[in-house]
Amino acid sequence: MKKLEVFGVAKLKGQIRISGSKNASLPILAATLLSDKKISLTNLPKVKDIETMILLLRSLGSSIKDNKKNIFINNNKQTKTFASYNLVKTMRAGILVLGPLLAKFGKAKVSLPGGCAIGSRPVDIHLQALSKLGVKYKIIQGYVHANAPKGLVGANIKFPKISVGATENLIIAACLARGKTTLSNCAIEPEIKDLVNFLIKMGCSIKWTGNRTVKINGVNSLSEIKYKVMPDRIEAGTYLIAAALMEGSLKIVGMDPKIINTEINILKKVGSKIIKKKNEILIQGSKKIKNINIKTSPYPGFPTDLQAQMMVLLCKANKKSFIREEIFENRFMHVAELNRMGAKISINGNKATIEGNIKFEAAELMATDLRASVSLILAALASKGKSIINRIYHLDRGYENIEKKLKKIGAKIRRIN
Ligand code: EPZ
């Protein structure tokens, strides 16, 4: 089992180029199932979840060629509508093939994603909303058996709760439904905007009408498309927090600062100096880190995917801080490991109390989920001595070349068996 060996304390200085967004690439890959025309995608991150989604599409009959820079997809011979458990269980975004398969074939048998370390990951909002488009479904032995015998018919749907995946599934499905669909109380993450830009470029008729509402007119045909996926704002936020933690000075290249304004403002509040340019962000971490209270919330709020990383930073703040995790029911798996490194974090329900002025100690650690694993790397970089991080397959799901990027800016980090 691969591990990471990290020697702290690191001085971080230099430039990092941000990779393509995992969470934009996954719904865009699923949406390619709508089309019978040639599609070429570029800037997909080379991470495990993208490999798994490509395997899933191939298992459905997609023809996919990869020349390292681009991937070329052709679904003109794609006919299968069965998405198996062994692919969906490791990558919950597999449920995003449900909408396009129903839109194109009127039927699908897709494995329920099942839970993960951070929560039970239900898909009830996806299914209830799809039934409003005319889908009938049954859950049998862990699979969604769904049919739309008369095809999908447009409808007005208000999501009971903001859900990124349900918003994406329904936008994709409605693109080929007969008539108009209005979706309200949508998630409006930048990755969803990127998905919509991709769909519009492919010939879909979609319009954001403000206040978390989007209108979709079903179309009958789509066109060939070349598309570049947006950069990964969670990767960018992770490296910004690394600079804030280590008093580092970094230039984050290939990221529009507007997309991560909330995170940038929070890092300025804790004392980092940040300069925003057209497509790059300069950050100088400060010696003194000020405490701050945060709650995670849907975009444009503070993202749950940066909560673990932020917690590490607040361990070094001058006073106590609080973080409330409002999105997932179990997203504090990193706390026990951080406390083994000398952190003093206590949990009460969805609220974490983080003591400041912590001196992290190097230790042998265990990663539990994607974002928790990167928070352990940050803490290891801030600890004197050698840390070992186990189960880094979690990390490889969503961070492209992380050791290479960190080594380039001064970290002593390597992968060992
Ligand atoms: C997406 O997950 C992201 N994944 C997650 O990133 C991210 O943390 C999350 O959105 C929130 O921003 C991808 O984009 C591939 P949700 P998703 O539906 O779509 C509940 C990462 O680290 N819910 O917005 O699954 C759900 O349990 C990953 O890159 C229902 O109750 O998130 C959660 O509490 C982790 N019923 C909340 O809503 C449903 O049908 C938000 O979930 C769907 C969701």
Tab-separated table of N, CA and C in Angstrom, residues 251-314:
chain	number	residue	atom	x	y	z
A	251	LYS	N	2.713	31.783	-6.006
A	251	LYS	CA	1.955	32.329	-7.136
A	251	LYS	C	1.105	31.184	-7.679
A	252	ILE	N	-0.221	31.310	-7.545
A	252	ILE	CA	-1.142	30.263	-8.032
A	252	ILE	C	-1.551	30.683	-9.432
A	253	VAL	N	-1.177	29.866	-10.428
A	253	VAL	CA	-1.375	30.248	-11.831
A	253	VAL	C	-2.513	29.433	-12.459
A	254	GLY	N	-3.305	30.097	-13.309
A	254	GLY	CA	-4.349	29.390	-14.064
A	254	GLY	C	-5.653	29.328	-13.307
A	255	MET	N	-5.886	30.343	-12.430
A	255	MET	CA	-7.139	30.318	-11.645
A	255	MET	C	-7.706	31.732	-11.609
A	256	ASP	N	-8.977	31.883	-11.963
A	256	ASP	CA	-9.618	33.202	-11.891
A	256	ASP	C	-9.973	33.494	-10.428
A	257	PRO	N	-9.365	34.530	-9.821
A	257	PRO	CA	-9.575	34.785	-8.382
A	257	PRO	C	-11.061	34.999	-8.029
A	258	LYS	N	-11.854	35.465	-9.015
A	258	LYS	CA	-13.276	35.753	-8.715
A	258	LYS	C	-13.990	34.496	-8.207
A	259	ILE	N	-13.567	33.334	-8.713
A	259	ILE	CA	-14.277	32.086	-8.376
A	259	ILE	C	-14.055	31.693	-6.914
A	260	ILE	N	-12.929	32.143	-6.349
A	260	ILE	CA	-12.667	31.750	-4.946
A	260	ILE	C	-12.555	32.991	-4.068
A	261	ASN	N	-13.424	33.934	-4.322
A	261	ASN	CA	-13.407	35.197	-3.566
A	261	ASN	C	-13.660	34.987	-2.068
A	262	THR	N	-14.601	34.103	-1.750
A	262	THR	CA	-14.917	33.842	-0.332
A	262	THR	C	-13.680	33.334	0.403
A	263	GLU	N	-12.997	32.375	-0.213
A	263	GLU	CA	-11.802	31.806	0.431
A	263	GLU	C	-10.708	32.860	0.562
A	264	ILE	N	-10.538	33.652	-0.504
A	264	ILE	CA	-9.487	34.692	-0.480
A	264	ILE	C	-9.775	35.694	0.637
A	265	ASN	N	-11.032	36.099	0.761
A	265	ASN	CA	-11.369	37.073	1.829
A	265	ASN	C	-11.116	36.493	3.223
A	266	ILE	N	-11.402	35.206	3.388
A	266	ILE	CA	-11.170	34.579	4.698
A	266	ILE	C	-9.670	34.524	4.991
A	267	LEU	N	-8.857	34.193	3.978
A	267	LEU	CA	-7.397	34.111	4.212
A	267	LEU	C	-6.824	35.501	4.492
A	268	LYS	N	-7.428	36.518	3.879
A	268	LYS	CA	-6.981	37.889	4.198
A	268	LYS	C	-7.336	38.206	5.658
A	269	LYS	N	-8.508	37.760	6.097
A	269	LYS	CA	-8.933	38.034	7.478
A	269	LYS	C	-7.979	37.372	8.484
A	270	VAL	N	-7.443	36.188	8.133
A	270	VAL	CA	-6.542	35.527	9.088
A	270	VAL	C	-5.127	36.064	8.975
A	271	GLY	N	-4.903	37.018	8.019
A	271	GLY	CA	-3.619	37.719	8.022
A	271	GLY	C	-2.768	37.578	6.779
A	272	SER	N	-3.171	36.739	5.815
A	272	SER	CA	-2.352	36.593	4.585
A	272	SER	C	-2.481	37.823	3.707
A	273	LYS	N	-1.377	38.103	3.020
A	273	LYS	CA	-1.407	39.197	2.023
A	273	LYS	C	-1.692	38.537	0.667
A	274	ILE	N	-2.734	39.013	-0.024
A	274	ILE	CA	-3.104	38.372	-1.296
A	274	ILE	C	-3.297	39.435	-2.378
A	275	ILE	N	-2.668	39.203	-3.533
A	275	ILE	CA	-2.864	40.076	-4.700
A	275	ILE	C	-3.551	39.250	-5.785
A	276	LYS	N	-4.687	39.803	-6.294
A	276	LYS	CA	-5.433	39.082	-7.331
A	276	LYS	C	-5.093	39.675	-8.707
A	277	LYS	N	-4.734	38.796	-9.654
A	277	LYS	CA	-4.492	39.254	-11.023
A	277	LYS	C	-5.459	38.512	-11.944
A	278	LYS	N	-5.386	38.771	-13.256
A	278	LYS	CA	-6.390	38.251	-14.176
A	278	LYS	C	-6.553	36.736	-14.026
A	279	ASN	N	-5.482	36.021	-14.054
A	279	ASN	CA	-5.605	34.566	-14.037
A	279	ASN	C	-4.618	33.944	-13.063
A	280	GLU	N	-4.264	34.784	-12.032
A	280	GLU	CA	-3.353	34.214	-11.031
A	280	GLU	C	-3.555	34.924	-9.694
A	281	ILE	N	-3.093	34.266	-8.662
A	281	ILE	CA	-3.247	34.802	-7.293
A	281	ILE	C	-1.887	34.714	-6.604
A	282	LEU	N	-1.450	35.870	-6.031
A	282	LEU	CA	-0.184	35.870	-5.288
A	282	LEU	C	-0.538	35.898	-3.810
A	283	ILE	N	0.078	35.012	-3.040
A	283	ILE	CA	-0.196	35.007	-1.592
A	283	ILE	C	1.102	34.990	-0.799
A	284	GLN	N	1.134	35.813	0.260
A	284	GLN	CA	2.243	35.799	1.210
A	284	GLN	C	1.636	35.502	2.581
A	285	GLY	N	1.932	34.297	3.102
A	285	GLY	CA	1.387	33.970	4.421
A	285	GLY	C	2.011	34.835	5.491
A	286	SER	N	1.245	35.062	6.579
A	286	SER	CA	1.810	35.941	7.635
A	286	SER	C	2.302	35.084	8.804
A	287	LYS	N	3.227	35.655	9.560
A	287	LYS	CA	3.747	34.930	10.732
A	287	LYS	C	2.600	34.756	11.741
A	288	LYS	N	1.859	35.829	11.935
A	288	LYS	CA	0.764	35.779	12.920
A	288	LYS	C	-0.539	35.415	12.194
A	289	ILE	N	-1.131	34.320	12.604
A	289	ILE	CA	-2.400	33.862	11.992
A	289	ILE	C	-3.530	34.187	12.960
A	290	LYS	N	-4.487	34.974	12.479
A	290	LYS	CA	-5.579	35.377	13.374
A	290	LYS	C	-6.695	34.322	13.363
A	291	ASN	N	-7.345	34.153	14.504
A	291	ASN	CA	-8.441	33.162	14.566
A	291	ASN	C	-9.687	33.695	13.867
A	292	ILE	N	-10.578	32.754	13.488
A	292	ILE	CA	-11.796	33.158	12.768
A	292	ILE	C	-12.825	32.039	12.922
A	293	ASN	N	-14.091	32.379	12.926
A	293	ASN	CA	-15.144	31.344	13.007
A	293	ASN	C	-15.770	31.173	11.631
A	294	ILE	N	-15.950	29.905	11.214
A	294	ILE	CA	-16.401	29.626	9.847
A	294	ILE	C	-17.531	28.606	9.880
A	295	LYS	N	-18.471	28.736	8.923
A	295	LYS	CA	-19.388	27.604	8.695
A	295	LYS	C	-19.376	27.289	7.214
A	296	THR	N	-19.470	25.997	6.915
A	296	THR	CA	-19.482	25.617	5.499
A	296	THR	C	-20.906	25.815	4.964
A	297	SER	N	-20.998	26.202	3.690
A	297	SER	CA	-22.329	26.338	3.086
A	297	SER	C	-22.211	26.248	1.573
A	298	PRO	N	-23.349	26.051	0.905
A	298	PRO	CA	-23.321	25.957	-0.562
A	298	PRO	C	-22.721	27.232	-1.153
A	299	TYR	N	-22.114	27.121	-2.336
A	299	TYR	CA	-21.567	28.280	-3.051
A	299	TYR	C	-22.623	29.375	-3.142
A	300	PRO	N	-22.224	30.613	-2.906
A	300	PRO	CA	-20.876	31.181	-2.742
A	300	PRO	C	-20.362	31.204	-1.315
A	301	GLY	N	-20.880	30.329	-0.440
A	301	GLY	CA	-20.353	30.265	0.926
A	301	GLY	C	-19.022	29.539	0.973
A	302	PHE	N	-18.510	29.313	2.205
A	302	PHE	CA	-17.217	28.629	2.348
A	302	PHE	C	-17.400	27.147	2.034
A	303	PRO	N	-16.608	26.583	1.108
A	303	PRO	CA	-16.858	25.212	0.646
A	303	PRO	C	-16.489	24.139	1.665
A	304	THR	N	-17.353	23.172	1.826
A	304	THR	CA	-17.076	22.034	2.716
A	304	THR	C	-15.799	21.317	2.294
A	305	ASP	N	-15.443	21.383	1.008
A	305	ASP	CA	-14.246	20.682	0.526
A	305	ASP	C	-12.948	21.344	0.968
A	306	LEU	N	-13.054	22.517	1.616
A	306	LEU	CA	-11.841	23.149	2.175
A	306	LEU	C	-11.879	23.185	3.692
A	307	GLN	N	-12.882	22.545	4.277
A	307	GLN	CA	-13.053	22.624	5.748
A	307	GLN	C	-11.893	21.985	6.500
A	308	ALA	N	-11.485	20.796	6.047
A	308	ALA	CA	-10.383	20.079	6.742
A	308	ALA	C	-9.079	20.874	6.632
A	309	GLN	N	-8.834	21.430	5.442
A	309	GLN	CA	-7.593	22.186	5.235
A	309	GLN	C	-7.586	23.444	6.123
A	310	MET	N	-8.739	24.097	6.205
A	310	MET	CA	-8.851	25.330	7.010
A	310	MET	C	-8.642	25.029	8.485
A	311	MET	N	-9.097	23.834	8.892
A	311	MET	CA	-8.963	23.454	10.310
A	311	MET	C	-7.479	23.388	10.703
A	312	VAL	N	-6.671	22.871	9.796
A	312	VAL	CA	-5.216	22.792	10.083
A	312	VAL	C	-4.656	24.201	10.276
A	313	LEU	N	-5.040	25.097	9.402
A	313	LEU	CA	-4.550	26.488	9.496
A	313	LEU	C	-4.950	27.113	10.834
A	314	LEU	N	-6.191	26.873	11.259
A	314	LEU	CA	-6.684	27.513	12.485
A	314	LEU	C	-6.043	26.935	13.739
